[in-house]
Amino acid sequence: MDWKLLWQIFWLFTKIAMFSWGGGPASLGLMQRETTRVGWVTPEEFADGVALSNALPGPTAPQASAFVGYKLAGWPGALMAVSGTVIPATLLMLILLAAFFSLKDNPHVKAAIQGMRPFVVGLLAWTAFQMAVTIFGLDRQNLGASLLHGWEKWLIALVTFLILTFTRVSPIWLVLASAALGFILYR
């Protein structure tokens, strides 16, 4: 067992968890940047891990980290990645919760939170953009070529967005439908 690699996995995912803001989905952009920067996964592999994570119940960030950790070092790597993603941030959150509830009515705290809300929207939009670049091949081709050669991916994304925006259909049905469609289109 490569203890040095396991420690590196734990430490990288701890840093990602401690320095990404906006919760699990918002941390995916930083997770992709850091794990691809060190060469642990390609952007395509990361996109596969996120797709799998979103198809499963539970929080996305720990599942995506488990995907990377498992690729690197099997079950011990997955355990270290999830531990790094969850444990330090959870401990910090427990400490900050006590402080927050004693300060939540402070006008400075309220003002800071008001400023962070649109930041989180921008961070989530950036994360979605980074994923779209990889999934739609925009890092390899222009928008026109991407639409021409990957029109079905764009259509799946658009239909998913429209259904979730304008209906009350549960996302689980869309996960199942897109998995079935992917099985038909891409095998």
Short mmCIF file of C-alpha atoms in Angstrom, two decimals:
data_model
loop_
_atom_site.label_atom_id
_atom_site.label_comp_id
_atom_site.label_asym_id
_atom_site.label_seq_id
_atom_site.Cartn_x
_atom_site.Cartn_y
_atom_site.Cartn_z
CA MET A 1 0.00 0.00 0.00
CA ASP A 2 1.40 3.41 -1.00
CA TRP A 3 0.91 5.47 2.16
CA LYS A 4 2.45 8.55 0.57
CA LEU A 5 -0.12 8.50 -2.24
CA LEU A 6 -2.96 7.95 0.24
CA TRP A 7 -1.80 10.96 2.27
CA GLN A 8 -1.55 13.05 -0.94
CA ILE A 9 -5.11 12.06 -1.86
CA PHE A 10 -6.40 12.97 1.60
CA TRP A 11 -4.51 16.28 1.64
CA LEU A 12 -5.57 17.39 -1.86
CA PHE A 13 -9.25 16.70 -1.16
CA THR A 14 -8.98 18.40 2.23
CA LYS A 15 -7.63 21.54 0.52
CA ILE A 16 -10.39 21.38 -2.08
CA ALA A 17 -13.06 21.04 0.61
CA MET A 18 -11.61 23.82 2.76
CA PHE A 19 -11.09 26.31 -0.05
CA SER A 20 -14.16 25.80 -2.20
CA TRP A 21 -17.22 27.82 -1.40
CA GLY A 22 -20.85 27.11 -2.12
CA GLY A 23 -21.22 23.49 -1.17
CA GLY A 24 -20.65 20.23 -3.00
CA PRO A 25 -21.63 21.14 -6.57
CA ALA A 26 -19.67 24.38 -6.37
CA SER A 27 -16.54 22.51 -5.30
CA LEU A 28 -16.58 20.40 -8.46
CA GLY A 29 -14.91 23.12 -10.54
CA LEU A 30 -12.01 23.40 -8.11
CA MET A 31 -11.91 19.60 -7.78
CA GLN A 32 -11.64 19.22 -11.55
CA ARG A 33 -8.95 21.90 -11.78
CA GLU A 34 -6.83 20.40 -9.01
CA THR A 35 -7.16 16.72 -9.90
CA THR A 36 -6.44 17.32 -13.57
CA ARG A 37 -3.57 19.70 -12.72
CA VAL A 38 -1.74 16.95 -10.83
CA GLY A 39 -2.54 14.44 -13.58
CA TRP A 40 -4.73 12.13 -11.54
CA VAL A 41 -7.60 12.24 -14.05
CA THR A 42 -8.29 13.78 -17.43
CA PRO A 43 -11.14 16.27 -17.84
CA GLU A 44 -13.10 13.53 -19.60
CA GLU A 45 -12.56 11.07 -16.76
CA PHE A 46 -13.61 13.72 -14.26
CA ALA A 47 -16.78 14.40 -16.28
CA ASP A 48 -17.51 10.65 -16.19
CA GLY A 49 -17.06 10.65 -12.41
CA VAL A 50 -19.40 13.61 -11.99
CA ALA A 51 -21.99 12.00 -14.27
CA LEU A 52 -21.83 8.81 -12.22
CA SER A 53 -21.99 10.82 -8.98
CA ASN A 54 -25.10 12.65 -10.13
CA ALA A 55 -26.76 9.38 -11.10
CA LEU A 56 -26.40 8.07 -7.53
CA PRO A 57 -28.25 9.22 -4.44
CA GLY A 58 -26.36 11.37 -1.98
CA PRO A 59 -23.95 14.28 -2.16
CA THR A 60 -22.03 14.73 -5.40
CA ALA A 61 -18.67 16.03 -4.16
CA PRO A 62 -17.78 13.06 -1.93
CA GLN A 63 -18.86 10.67 -4.67
CA ALA A 64 -16.75 12.46 -7.30
CA SER A 65 -13.80 12.44 -4.92
CA ALA A 66 -14.31 8.71 -4.30
CA PHE A 67 -14.23 8.18 -8.07
CA VAL A 68 -10.82 9.87 -8.33
CA GLY A 69 -9.47 8.20 -5.19
CA TYR A 70 -10.56 4.77 -6.38
CA LYS A 71 -8.93 5.31 -9.77
CA LEU A 72 -5.64 6.13 -8.03
CA ALA A 73 -5.52 3.61 -5.20
CA GLY A 74 -8.61 1.40 -5.13
CA TRP A 75 -10.78 1.29 -2.02
CA PRO A 76 -8.15 2.85 0.29
CA GLY A 77 -7.82 5.75 -2.17
CA ALA A 78 -11.59 6.21 -2.32
CA LEU A 79 -11.79 6.19 1.48
CA MET A 80 -9.01 8.78 1.80
CA ALA A 81 -10.57 11.02 -0.85
CA VAL A 82 -13.99 10.93 0.79
CA SER A 83 -12.44 11.46 4.23
CA GLY A 84 -10.53 14.48 2.97
CA THR A 85 -13.68 15.85 1.35
CA VAL A 86 -15.97 15.35 4.33
CA ILE A 87 -14.20 15.24 7.71
CA PRO A 88 -12.24 18.54 7.84
CA ALA A 89 -15.05 20.59 6.28
CA THR A 90 -17.63 18.99 8.61
CA LEU A 91 -15.55 19.79 11.68
CA LEU A 92 -15.09 23.38 10.50
CA MET A 93 -18.81 23.66 9.80
CA LEU A 94 -19.71 22.47 13.30
CA ILE A 95 -17.42 25.11 14.79
CA LEU A 96 -18.75 27.84 12.51
CA LEU A 97 -22.38 26.91 13.13
CA ALA A 98 -22.05 27.78 16.79
CA ALA A 99 -20.49 31.12 15.88
CA PHE A 100 -23.02 31.82 13.13
CA PHE A 101 -26.10 31.35 15.28
CA SER A 102 -24.71 33.72 17.87
CA LEU A 103 -23.88 36.31 15.15
CA LYS A 104 -26.58 35.72 12.52
CA ASP A 105 -28.45 38.91 13.35
CA ASN A 106 -25.33 41.07 13.19
CA PRO A 107 -25.70 43.53 10.27
CA HIS A 108 -22.11 42.90 9.13
CA VAL A 109 -22.69 39.14 8.98
CA LYS A 110 -25.98 39.68 7.13
CA ALA A 111 -24.24 41.97 4.64
CA ALA A 112 -21.45 39.44 4.06
CA ILE A 113 -23.97 36.66 3.41
CA GLN A 114 -25.89 38.89 0.97
CA GLY A 115 -22.64 39.36 -0.97
CA MET A 116 -21.85 35.65 -0.96
CA ARG A 117 -25.19 34.59 -2.46
CA PRO A 118 -24.54 35.94 -5.98
CA PHE A 119 -20.93 34.74 -5.71
CA VAL A 120 -22.22 31.18 -5.24
CA VAL A 121 -24.43 31.55 -8.32
CA GLY A 122 -21.40 32.67 -10.33
CA LEU A 123 -19.31 29.83 -8.93
CA LEU A 124 -21.97 27.27 -9.87
CA ALA A 125 -22.24 28.82 -13.35
CA TRP A 126 -18.45 28.60 -13.75
CA THR A 127 -18.51 24.96 -12.64
CA ALA A 128 -21.27 24.19 -15.15
CA PHE A 129 -19.29 25.99 -17.86
CA GLN A 130 -16.13 24.01 -17.12
CA MET A 131 -18.09 20.76 -17.30
CA ALA A 132 -19.81 21.87 -20.53
CA VAL A 133 -16.46 22.63 -22.19
CA THR A 134 -15.38 19.05 -21.55
CA ILE A 135 -18.68 17.26 -22.21
CA PHE A 136 -19.50 19.13 -25.43
CA GLY A 137 -15.89 19.05 -26.67
CA LEU A 138 -15.53 22.83 -26.73
CA ASP A 139 -11.90 22.46 -25.69
CA ARG A 140 -11.22 20.63 -28.97
CA GLN A 141 -13.60 22.31 -31.42
CA ASN A 142 -15.63 25.46 -31.88
CA LEU A 143 -19.28 25.85 -30.93
CA GLY A 144 -20.57 25.16 -34.43
CA ALA A 145 -18.65 21.91 -34.75
CA SER A 146 -19.75 20.91 -31.26
CA LEU A 147 -23.40 21.51 -32.14
CA LEU A 148 -23.04 19.63 -35.42
CA HIS A 149 -21.20 16.58 -34.09
CA GLY A 150 -22.66 16.43 -30.60
CA TRP A 151 -26.17 17.74 -31.15
CA GLU A 152 -27.68 14.91 -29.11
CA LYS A 153 -25.67 15.95 -26.03
CA TRP A 154 -26.85 19.54 -26.40
CA LEU A 155 -30.42 18.29 -26.84
CA ILE A 156 -30.24 16.10 -23.71
CA ALA A 157 -28.90 19.06 -21.71
CA LEU A 158 -31.54 21.46 -23.05
CA VAL A 159 -34.46 19.07 -22.54
CA THR A 160 -33.24 18.29 -19.01
CA PHE A 161 -33.01 22.00 -18.20
CA LEU A 162 -36.47 22.73 -19.61
CA ILE A 163 -38.15 19.81 -17.84
CA LEU A 164 -36.56 20.71 -14.50
CA THR A 165 -37.42 24.39 -14.97
CA PHE A 166 -41.02 24.07 -16.13
CA THR A 167 -42.30 20.85 -14.54
CA ARG A 168 -42.23 19.09 -11.23
CA VAL A 169 -40.73 15.89 -12.67
CA SER A 170 -38.27 14.33 -10.25
CA PRO A 171 -34.64 14.45 -11.42
CA ILE A 172 -34.37 10.72 -10.72
CA TRP A 173 -36.60 10.02 -13.73
CA LEU A 174 -34.35 12.18 -15.88
CA VAL A 175 -31.26 10.37 -14.60
CA LEU A 176 -32.82 7.04 -15.55
CA ALA A 177 -34.05 8.32 -18.92
CA SER A 178 -30.68 9.85 -19.82
CA ALA A 179 -28.86 6.68 -18.78
CA ALA A 180 -31.18 4.62 -21.00
CA LEU A 181 -30.71 7.08 -23.83
CA GLY A 182 -26.96 6.99 -23.37
CA PHE A 183 -27.05 3.21 -23.48
CA ILE A 184 -28.91 3.37 -26.79
CA LEU A 185 -26.85 6.18 -28.36
CA TYR A 186 -23.32 5.51 -27.19
CA ARG A 187 -22.75 1.79 -26.86
#
